[in-house]
């Protein structure tokens, strides 16, 4: 979609579709059933919507500050937003990813690792899993035995499932990156890592090295 980077309408429509597919069918059921009465949503839907918003806004701010400085404000903003939305599920890009800063590429790798939300069309370890593990870490640091989300206790079984999902994903990412490094010794490490995370997260983004691997 690099040829449409100036078309705000196409950018906004594609971003909406990416987000719509990534938040999951259960969340859409809550939105359809309860409309703007967010307090009635499932806890999972609340976590998904909050985490999704943070994973769009915070990376977009970073991309805006670190990249596209030669462009007008409007185009710079839409490029930053699009590159923030697309790594967690879609695989489209409107900017040359290889020309972005190392910090921006690292953030995109993290977004591809997280992926979308349960019950949706995205890959990755899922937003709810990452949120659950983050609260489990906070509980451990604060010396609490129970993990709580929104004043509700989370069973240790669910916490362990989340740990297993992330550990398995990390294992295959390390294995894939190591294998790629052995075969493609002349390719920069960040490019190999980006390619591996993109493949395992079923994202489809690349820094332009896929066809030469």
mmCIF file of C-alpha atoms in Angstrom:
data_model
loop_
_atom_site.group_PDB
_atom_site.id
_atom_site.type_symbol
_atom_site.label_atom_id
_atom_site.label_comp_id
_atom_site.label_asym_id
_atom_site.label_seq_id
_atom_site.Cartn_x
_atom_site.Cartn_y
_atom_site.Cartn_z
ATOM 1 C CA UNK A 1 0.000 0.000 0.000
ATOM 2 C CA UNK A 2 3.000 2.338 -0.271
ATOM 3 C CA UNK A 3 1.445 3.813 -3.420
ATOM 4 C CA UNK A 4 -1.578 4.904 -1.355
ATOM 5 C CA UNK A 5 0.316 6.495 1.540
ATOM 6 C CA UNK A 6 -1.149 9.900 0.594
ATOM 7 C CA UNK A 7 -4.723 8.624 0.436
ATOM 8 C CA UNK A 8 -6.173 9.245 3.892
ATOM 9 C CA UNK A 9 -9.513 7.558 3.127
ATOM 10 C CA UNK A 10 -7.905 4.251 2.087
ATOM 11 C CA UNK A 11 -5.560 4.407 5.070
ATOM 12 C CA UNK A 12 -8.405 4.964 7.538
ATOM 13 C CA UNK A 13 -10.573 2.203 6.035
ATOM 14 C CA UNK A 14 -7.751 -0.358 6.049
ATOM 15 C CA UNK A 15 -6.789 0.574 9.628
ATOM 16 C CA UNK A 16 -10.402 0.183 10.764
ATOM 17 C CA UNK A 17 -10.645 -3.242 9.113
ATOM 18 C CA UNK A 18 -7.361 -4.359 10.679
ATOM 19 C CA UNK A 19 -8.519 -3.315 14.151
ATOM 20 C CA UNK A 20 -11.982 -4.802 13.582
ATOM 21 C CA UNK A 21 -10.521 -8.198 12.715
ATOM 22 C CA UNK A 22 -7.966 -8.056 15.498
ATOM 23 C CA UNK A 23 -10.172 -7.369 18.526
ATOM 24 C CA UNK A 24 -12.157 -10.601 18.189
ATOM 25 C CA UNK A 25 -15.757 -11.674 17.727
ATOM 26 C CA UNK A 26 -16.584 -11.773 21.450
ATOM 27 C CA UNK A 27 -15.630 -8.113 21.779
ATOM 28 C CA UNK A 28 -17.816 -7.215 18.817
ATOM 29 C CA UNK A 29 -20.655 -9.160 20.450
ATOM 30 C CA UNK A 30 -20.299 -6.952 23.543
ATOM 31 C CA UNK A 31 -20.202 -3.806 21.410
ATOM 32 C CA UNK A 32 -23.285 -4.919 19.475
ATOM 33 C CA UNK A 33 -25.203 -5.985 22.593
ATOM 34 C CA UNK A 34 -24.278 -3.272 25.096
ATOM 35 C CA UNK A 35 -23.326 -0.379 22.775
ATOM 36 C CA UNK A 36 -21.598 2.325 24.862
ATOM 37 C CA UNK A 37 -22.398 0.731 28.241
ATOM 38 C CA UNK A 38 -18.800 -0.425 28.717
ATOM 39 C CA UNK A 39 -19.381 -1.465 32.342
ATOM 40 C CA UNK A 40 -21.565 -4.316 31.049
ATOM 41 C CA UNK A 41 -18.814 -5.704 28.794
ATOM 42 C CA UNK A 42 -17.010 -8.938 29.608
ATOM 43 C CA UNK A 43 -13.737 -8.459 31.460
ATOM 44 C CA UNK A 44 -11.935 -9.882 28.429
ATOM 45 C CA UNK A 45 -13.485 -7.261 26.149
ATOM 46 C CA UNK A 46 -12.447 -4.449 28.491
ATOM 47 C CA UNK A 47 -8.873 -5.742 28.557
ATOM 48 C CA UNK A 48 -8.807 -6.107 24.770
ATOM 49 C CA UNK A 49 -10.112 -2.599 24.066
ATOM 50 C CA UNK A 50 -7.779 -0.956 26.595
ATOM 51 C CA UNK A 51 -4.703 -2.893 25.481
ATOM 52 C CA UNK A 52 -5.485 -2.356 21.792
ATOM 53 C CA UNK A 53 -5.777 1.399 22.293
ATOM 54 C CA UNK A 54 -2.436 1.526 24.151
ATOM 55 C CA UNK A 55 -0.705 -0.632 21.520
ATOM 56 C CA UNK A 56 -1.859 1.749 18.801
ATOM 57 C CA UNK A 57 -1.290 5.122 20.456
ATOM 58 C CA UNK A 58 2.069 4.589 22.200
ATOM 59 C CA UNK A 59 3.945 3.085 19.203
ATOM 60 C CA UNK A 60 2.389 5.701 16.900
ATOM 61 C CA UNK A 61 3.816 8.461 19.101
ATOM 62 C CA UNK A 62 7.261 6.830 18.963
ATOM 63 C CA UNK A 63 7.090 6.385 15.180
ATOM 64 C CA UNK A 64 5.981 10.002 14.772
ATOM 65 C CA UNK A 65 8.872 11.326 16.873
ATOM 66 C CA UNK A 66 11.580 9.128 15.328
ATOM 67 C CA UNK A 67 10.591 8.813 11.638
ATOM 68 C CA UNK A 68 9.242 10.659 8.609
ATOM 69 C CA UNK A 69 10.600 14.008 9.827
ATOM 70 C CA UNK A 70 10.897 15.393 6.300
ATOM 71 C CA UNK A 71 7.163 14.945 5.599
ATOM 72 C CA UNK A 72 4.216 17.299 6.306
ATOM 73 C CA UNK A 73 2.412 16.837 9.645
ATOM 74 C CA UNK A 74 -0.688 15.124 8.187
ATOM 75 C CA UNK A 75 1.184 12.500 6.178
ATOM 76 C CA UNK A 76 3.651 11.941 9.018
ATOM 77 C CA UNK A 77 0.750 11.294 11.399
ATOM 78 C CA UNK A 78 -1.095 8.871 9.121
ATOM 79 C CA UNK A 79 2.128 6.954 8.350
ATOM 80 C CA UNK A 80 2.877 6.647 12.058
ATOM 81 C CA UNK A 81 -0.630 5.431 12.863
ATOM 82 C CA UNK A 82 -0.708 2.910 10.025
ATOM 83 C CA UNK A 83 2.689 1.408 10.917
ATOM 84 C CA UNK A 84 1.451 1.161 14.516
ATOM 85 C CA UNK A 85 -1.739 -0.716 13.587
ATOM 86 C CA UNK A 86 -0.471 -3.129 10.960
ATOM 87 C CA UNK A 87 2.247 -5.213 12.748
ATOM 88 C CA UNK A 88 -0.179 -6.957 15.110
ATOM 89 C CA UNK A 89 -2.168 -8.713 12.412
ATOM 90 C CA UNK A 90 -2.271 -7.355 8.895
ATOM 91 C CA UNK A 91 1.019 -7.284 7.024
ATOM 92 C CA UNK A 92 0.312 -4.174 4.962
ATOM 93 C CA UNK A 93 2.713 -1.245 5.026
ATOM 94 C CA UNK A 94 2.575 2.286 3.658
ATOM 95 C CA UNK A 95 6.209 3.154 4.484
ATOM 96 C CA UNK A 96 9.611 1.619 3.773
ATOM 97 C CA UNK A 97 10.147 -0.305 7.009
ATOM 98 C CA UNK A 98 13.861 -0.820 6.375
ATOM 99 C CA UNK A 99 14.369 2.957 6.438
ATOM 100 C CA UNK A 100 12.752 3.363 9.868
ATOM 101 C CA UNK A 101 14.935 3.712 12.974
ATOM 102 C CA UNK A 102 16.216 0.683 14.882
ATOM 103 C CA UNK A 103 14.030 1.562 17.877
ATOM 104 C CA UNK A 104 10.949 1.687 15.639
ATOM 105 C CA UNK A 105 11.798 -1.670 14.084
ATOM 106 C CA UNK A 106 12.283 -3.167 17.554
ATOM 107 C CA UNK A 107 8.857 -1.889 18.633
ATOM 108 C CA UNK A 108 7.299 -3.387 15.497
ATOM 109 C CA UNK A 109 8.906 -6.735 16.381
ATOM 110 C CA UNK A 110 7.349 -6.516 19.847
ATOM 111 C CA UNK A 111 3.935 -5.700 18.314
ATOM 112 C CA UNK A 112 4.200 -8.712 15.984
ATOM 113 C CA UNK A 113 5.045 -10.894 18.988
ATOM 114 C CA UNK A 114 1.959 -9.690 20.897
ATOM 115 C CA UNK A 115 -0.387 -9.943 17.920
ATOM 116 C CA UNK A 116 -4.147 -9.484 18.126
ATOM 117 C CA UNK A 117 -6.799 -10.644 20.572
ATOM 118 C CA UNK A 118 -8.473 -13.992 21.377
ATOM 119 C CA UNK A 119 -11.352 -14.951 19.104
ATOM 120 C CA UNK A 120 -10.072 -12.721 16.303
ATOM 121 C CA UNK A 121 -8.223 -13.199 13.032
ATOM 122 C CA UNK A 122 -4.727 -12.268 14.237
ATOM 123 C CA UNK A 123 -1.672 -14.264 15.250
ATOM 124 C CA UNK A 124 0.775 -13.661 18.083
ATOM 125 C CA UNK A 125 0.541 -14.580 21.760
ATOM 126 C CA UNK A 126 -2.546 -12.315 22.092
ATOM 127 C CA UNK A 127 -3.184 -9.105 24.026
ATOM 128 C CA UNK A 128 -5.031 -10.792 26.899
ATOM 129 C CA UNK A 129 -2.140 -13.220 27.503
ATOM 130 C CA UNK A 130 0.387 -10.377 27.698
ATOM 131 C CA UNK A 131 -1.872 -8.345 30.010
ATOM 132 C CA UNK A 132 -2.442 -11.366 32.250
ATOM 133 C CA UNK A 133 1.303 -12.032 32.528
ATOM 134 C CA UNK A 134 1.989 -8.343 33.216
ATOM 135 C CA UNK A 135 -0.460 -8.382 36.145
ATOM 136 C CA UNK A 136 1.044 -11.667 37.357
ATOM 137 C CA UNK A 137 4.476 -10.006 37.442
ATOM 138 C CA UNK A 138 3.048 -7.017 39.337
ATOM 139 C CA UNK A 139 1.402 -9.331 41.862
ATOM 140 C CA UNK A 140 4.696 -11.177 42.407
ATOM 141 C CA UNK A 141 6.660 -7.935 42.790
ATOM 142 C CA UNK A 142 4.115 -6.669 45.338
ATOM 143 C CA UNK A 143 4.246 -9.936 47.287
ATOM 144 C CA UNK A 144 0.675 -11.010 46.516
ATOM 145 C CA UNK A 145 -0.215 -14.650 45.927
ATOM 146 C CA UNK A 146 -3.353 -13.912 43.901
ATOM 147 C CA UNK A 147 -3.442 -12.301 40.468
ATOM 148 C CA UNK A 148 -6.320 -9.841 40.107
ATOM 149 C CA UNK A 149 -7.743 -8.188 37.003
ATOM 150 C CA UNK A 150 -10.445 -5.599 37.572
ATOM 151 C CA UNK A 151 -10.966 -6.768 41.176
ATOM 152 C CA UNK A 152 -11.446 -10.336 39.951
ATOM 153 C CA UNK A 153 -9.126 -13.177 40.893
ATOM 154 C CA UNK A 154 -7.467 -14.998 38.009
ATOM 155 C CA UNK A 155 -6.934 -18.729 38.504
ATOM 156 C CA UNK A 156 -3.356 -20.005 38.574
ATOM 157 C CA UNK A 157 -4.324 -22.427 35.790
ATOM 158 C CA UNK A 158 -4.961 -19.500 33.428
ATOM 159 C CA UNK A 159 -1.728 -17.820 34.491
ATOM 160 C CA UNK A 160 0.226 -20.993 33.713
ATOM 161 C CA UNK A 161 -1.472 -21.317 30.329
ATOM 162 C CA UNK A 162 -0.328 -17.792 29.539
ATOM 163 C CA UNK A 163 3.213 -18.589 30.633
ATOM 164 C CA UNK A 164 3.252 -21.709 28.434
ATOM 165 C CA UNK A 165 1.993 -19.817 25.381
ATOM 166 C CA UNK A 166 4.684 -17.142 25.701
ATOM 167 C CA UNK A 167 7.493 -19.605 26.457
ATOM 168 C CA UNK A 168 6.574 -21.768 23.446
ATOM 169 C CA UNK A 169 6.453 -18.700 21.208
ATOM 170 C CA UNK A 170 9.823 -17.488 22.488
ATOM 171 C CA UNK A 171 11.329 -20.963 21.970
ATOM 172 C CA UNK A 172 10.292 -21.112 18.320
ATOM 173 C CA UNK A 173 11.362 -17.501 17.747
ATOM 174 C CA UNK A 174 14.842 -18.196 19.130
ATOM 175 C CA UNK A 175 15.068 -21.447 17.155
ATOM 176 C CA UNK A 176 13.915 -19.782 13.928
ATOM 177 C CA UNK A 177 16.201 -16.779 14.347
ATOM 178 C CA UNK A 178 19.202 -19.027 15.114
ATOM 179 C CA UNK A 179 18.525 -21.197 12.045
ATOM 180 C CA UNK A 180 18.186 -18.126 9.830
ATOM 181 C CA UNK A 181 21.434 -16.670 11.180
ATOM 182 C CA UNK A 182 23.239 -19.922 10.326
ATOM 183 C CA UNK A 183 21.926 -19.981 6.763
ATOM 184 C CA UNK A 184 21.963 -16.240 6.009
ATOM 185 C CA UNK A 185 25.223 -15.059 7.571
ATOM 186 C CA UNK A 186 25.411 -11.926 5.413
ATOM 187 C CA UNK A 187 21.983 -10.570 6.419
ATOM 188 C CA UNK A 188 21.802 -8.044 9.334
ATOM 189 C CA UNK A 189 20.556 -9.593 12.568
ATOM 190 C CA UNK A 190 17.676 -7.109 13.005
ATOM 191 C CA UNK A 191 16.400 -8.032 9.521
ATOM 192 C CA UNK A 192 16.496 -11.755 10.344
ATOM 193 C CA UNK A 193 14.744 -11.221 13.665
ATOM 194 C CA UNK A 194 12.100 -9.069 11.984
ATOM 195 C CA UNK A 195 11.519 -11.748 9.334
ATOM 196 C CA UNK A 196 11.241 -14.541 11.925
ATOM 197 C CA UNK A 197 8.804 -12.678 14.169
ATOM 198 C CA UNK A 198 6.725 -11.710 11.130
ATOM 199 C CA UNK A 199 6.526 -15.316 9.946
ATOM 200 C CA UNK A 200 5.663 -16.866 13.310
ATOM 201 C CA UNK A 201 3.093 -14.161 14.039
ATOM 202 C CA UNK A 202 1.565 -14.722 10.564
ATOM 203 C CA UNK A 203 1.980 -10.995 9.911
ATOM 204 C CA UNK A 204 3.607 -10.880 6.480
ATOM 205 C CA UNK A 205 5.711 -7.743 6.914
ATOM 206 C CA UNK A 206 9.291 -7.717 5.672
ATOM 207 C CA UNK A 207 12.273 -5.425 5.365
ATOM 208 C CA UNK A 208 12.641 -6.523 1.767
ATOM 209 C CA UNK A 209 14.790 -9.617 2.255
ATOM 210 C CA UNK A 210 12.139 -12.342 1.851
ATOM 211 C CA UNK A 211 12.630 -12.903 -1.873
ATOM 212 C CA UNK A 212 16.412 -13.294 -1.508
ATOM 213 C CA UNK A 213 16.443 -15.726 1.418
#
